[in-house]
Tab-separated table of C-alpha atoms in Angstrom:
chain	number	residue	atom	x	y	z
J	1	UNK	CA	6.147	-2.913	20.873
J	2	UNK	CA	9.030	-4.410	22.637
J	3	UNK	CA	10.433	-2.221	25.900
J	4	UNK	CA	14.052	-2.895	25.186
J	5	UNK	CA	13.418	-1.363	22.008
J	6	UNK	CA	14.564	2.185	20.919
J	7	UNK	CA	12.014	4.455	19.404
J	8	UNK	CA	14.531	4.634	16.352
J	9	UNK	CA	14.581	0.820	15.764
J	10	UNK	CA	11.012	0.263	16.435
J	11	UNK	CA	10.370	3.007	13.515
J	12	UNK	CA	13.424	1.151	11.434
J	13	UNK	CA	11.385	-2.226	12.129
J	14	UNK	CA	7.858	-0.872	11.006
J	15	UNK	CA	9.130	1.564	8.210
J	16	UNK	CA	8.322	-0.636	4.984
J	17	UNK	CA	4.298	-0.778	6.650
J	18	UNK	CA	4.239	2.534	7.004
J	19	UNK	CA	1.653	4.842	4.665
J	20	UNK	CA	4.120	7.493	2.477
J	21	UNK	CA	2.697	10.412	4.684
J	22	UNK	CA	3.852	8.210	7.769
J	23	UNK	CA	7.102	7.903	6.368
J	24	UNK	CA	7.497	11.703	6.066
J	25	UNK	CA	7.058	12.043	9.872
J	26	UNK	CA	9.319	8.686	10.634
J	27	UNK	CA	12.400	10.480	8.245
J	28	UNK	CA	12.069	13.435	9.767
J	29	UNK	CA	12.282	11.662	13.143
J	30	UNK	CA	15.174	9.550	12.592
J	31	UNK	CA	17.054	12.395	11.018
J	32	UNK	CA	16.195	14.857	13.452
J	33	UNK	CA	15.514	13.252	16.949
J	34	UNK	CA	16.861	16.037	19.239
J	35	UNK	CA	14.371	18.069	17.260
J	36	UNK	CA	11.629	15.925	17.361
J	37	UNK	CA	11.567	15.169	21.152
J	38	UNK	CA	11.423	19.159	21.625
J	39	UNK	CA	8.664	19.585	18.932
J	40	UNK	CA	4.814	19.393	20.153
J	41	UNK	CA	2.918	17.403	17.697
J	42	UNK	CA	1.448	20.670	15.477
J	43	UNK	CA	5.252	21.342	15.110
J	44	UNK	CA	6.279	18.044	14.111
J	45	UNK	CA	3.611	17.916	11.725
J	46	UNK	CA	4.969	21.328	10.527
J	47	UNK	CA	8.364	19.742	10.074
J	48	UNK	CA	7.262	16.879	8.583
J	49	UNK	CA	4.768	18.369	5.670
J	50	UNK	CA	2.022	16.306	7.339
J	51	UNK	CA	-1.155	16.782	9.617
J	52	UNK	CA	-1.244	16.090	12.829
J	53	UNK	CA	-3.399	13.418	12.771
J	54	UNK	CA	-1.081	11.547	10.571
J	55	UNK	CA	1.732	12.398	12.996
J	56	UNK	CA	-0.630	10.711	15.734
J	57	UNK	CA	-1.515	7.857	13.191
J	58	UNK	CA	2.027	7.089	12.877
J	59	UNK	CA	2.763	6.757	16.540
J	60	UNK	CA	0.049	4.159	16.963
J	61	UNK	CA	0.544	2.476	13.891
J	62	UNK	CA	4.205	1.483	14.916
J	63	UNK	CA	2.852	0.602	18.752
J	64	UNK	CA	2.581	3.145	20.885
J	65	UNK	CA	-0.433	5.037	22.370
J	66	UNK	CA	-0.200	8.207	20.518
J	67	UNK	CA	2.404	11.385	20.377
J	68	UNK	CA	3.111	12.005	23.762
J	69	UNK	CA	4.076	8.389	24.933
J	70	UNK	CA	6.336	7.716	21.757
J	71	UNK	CA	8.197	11.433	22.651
J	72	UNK	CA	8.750	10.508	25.951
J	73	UNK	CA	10.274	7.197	24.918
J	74	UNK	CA	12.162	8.782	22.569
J	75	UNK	CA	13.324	11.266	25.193
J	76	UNK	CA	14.158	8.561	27.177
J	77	UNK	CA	16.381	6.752	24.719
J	78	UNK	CA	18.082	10.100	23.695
J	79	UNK	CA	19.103	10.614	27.277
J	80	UNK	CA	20.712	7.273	27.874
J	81	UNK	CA	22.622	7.691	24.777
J	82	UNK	CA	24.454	10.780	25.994
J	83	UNK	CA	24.876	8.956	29.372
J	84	UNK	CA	26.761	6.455	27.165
């Protein structure tokens, strides 16, 4: 995982390696970011029609250590964006 990369390209970039169940938490993540930075992970999962552990499995699988680190990028890039 690159640092000058967004959490929504780096899911963009990995997308087509993604598992289907992955892809369920990844849609529901680029369609709904504001959402998804405010969601814990057992409410993302919710969201998403998925367990948690697959919302955990999808963080790492697309580089990053797990939930929490790939919300608080994510929060990150949301915030600049409205800076912009």
């Amino acid at each position: 995982m690159q640092e000058t990369k967004s959490v929504i390209e780096t899911i963009k970039d990995n997308y087509d390696q993604m598992f289907a169940a992955e892809k369920k938490v990844a849609d529901f993540i680029l369609k709904y970011p504001e959402k998804a930075v405010n969601s814990n992970v057992s409410e993302l999962a919710h969201y998403s029609q998925v367990s948690e552990a697959t919302v955990i499995r999808m963080c790492k699988h697309i580089g990053y250590e797990g939930y929490y680190q790939m919300r608080l990028f994510l929060s990150h890039d949301i915030g600049r964006k409205q800076a912009n």
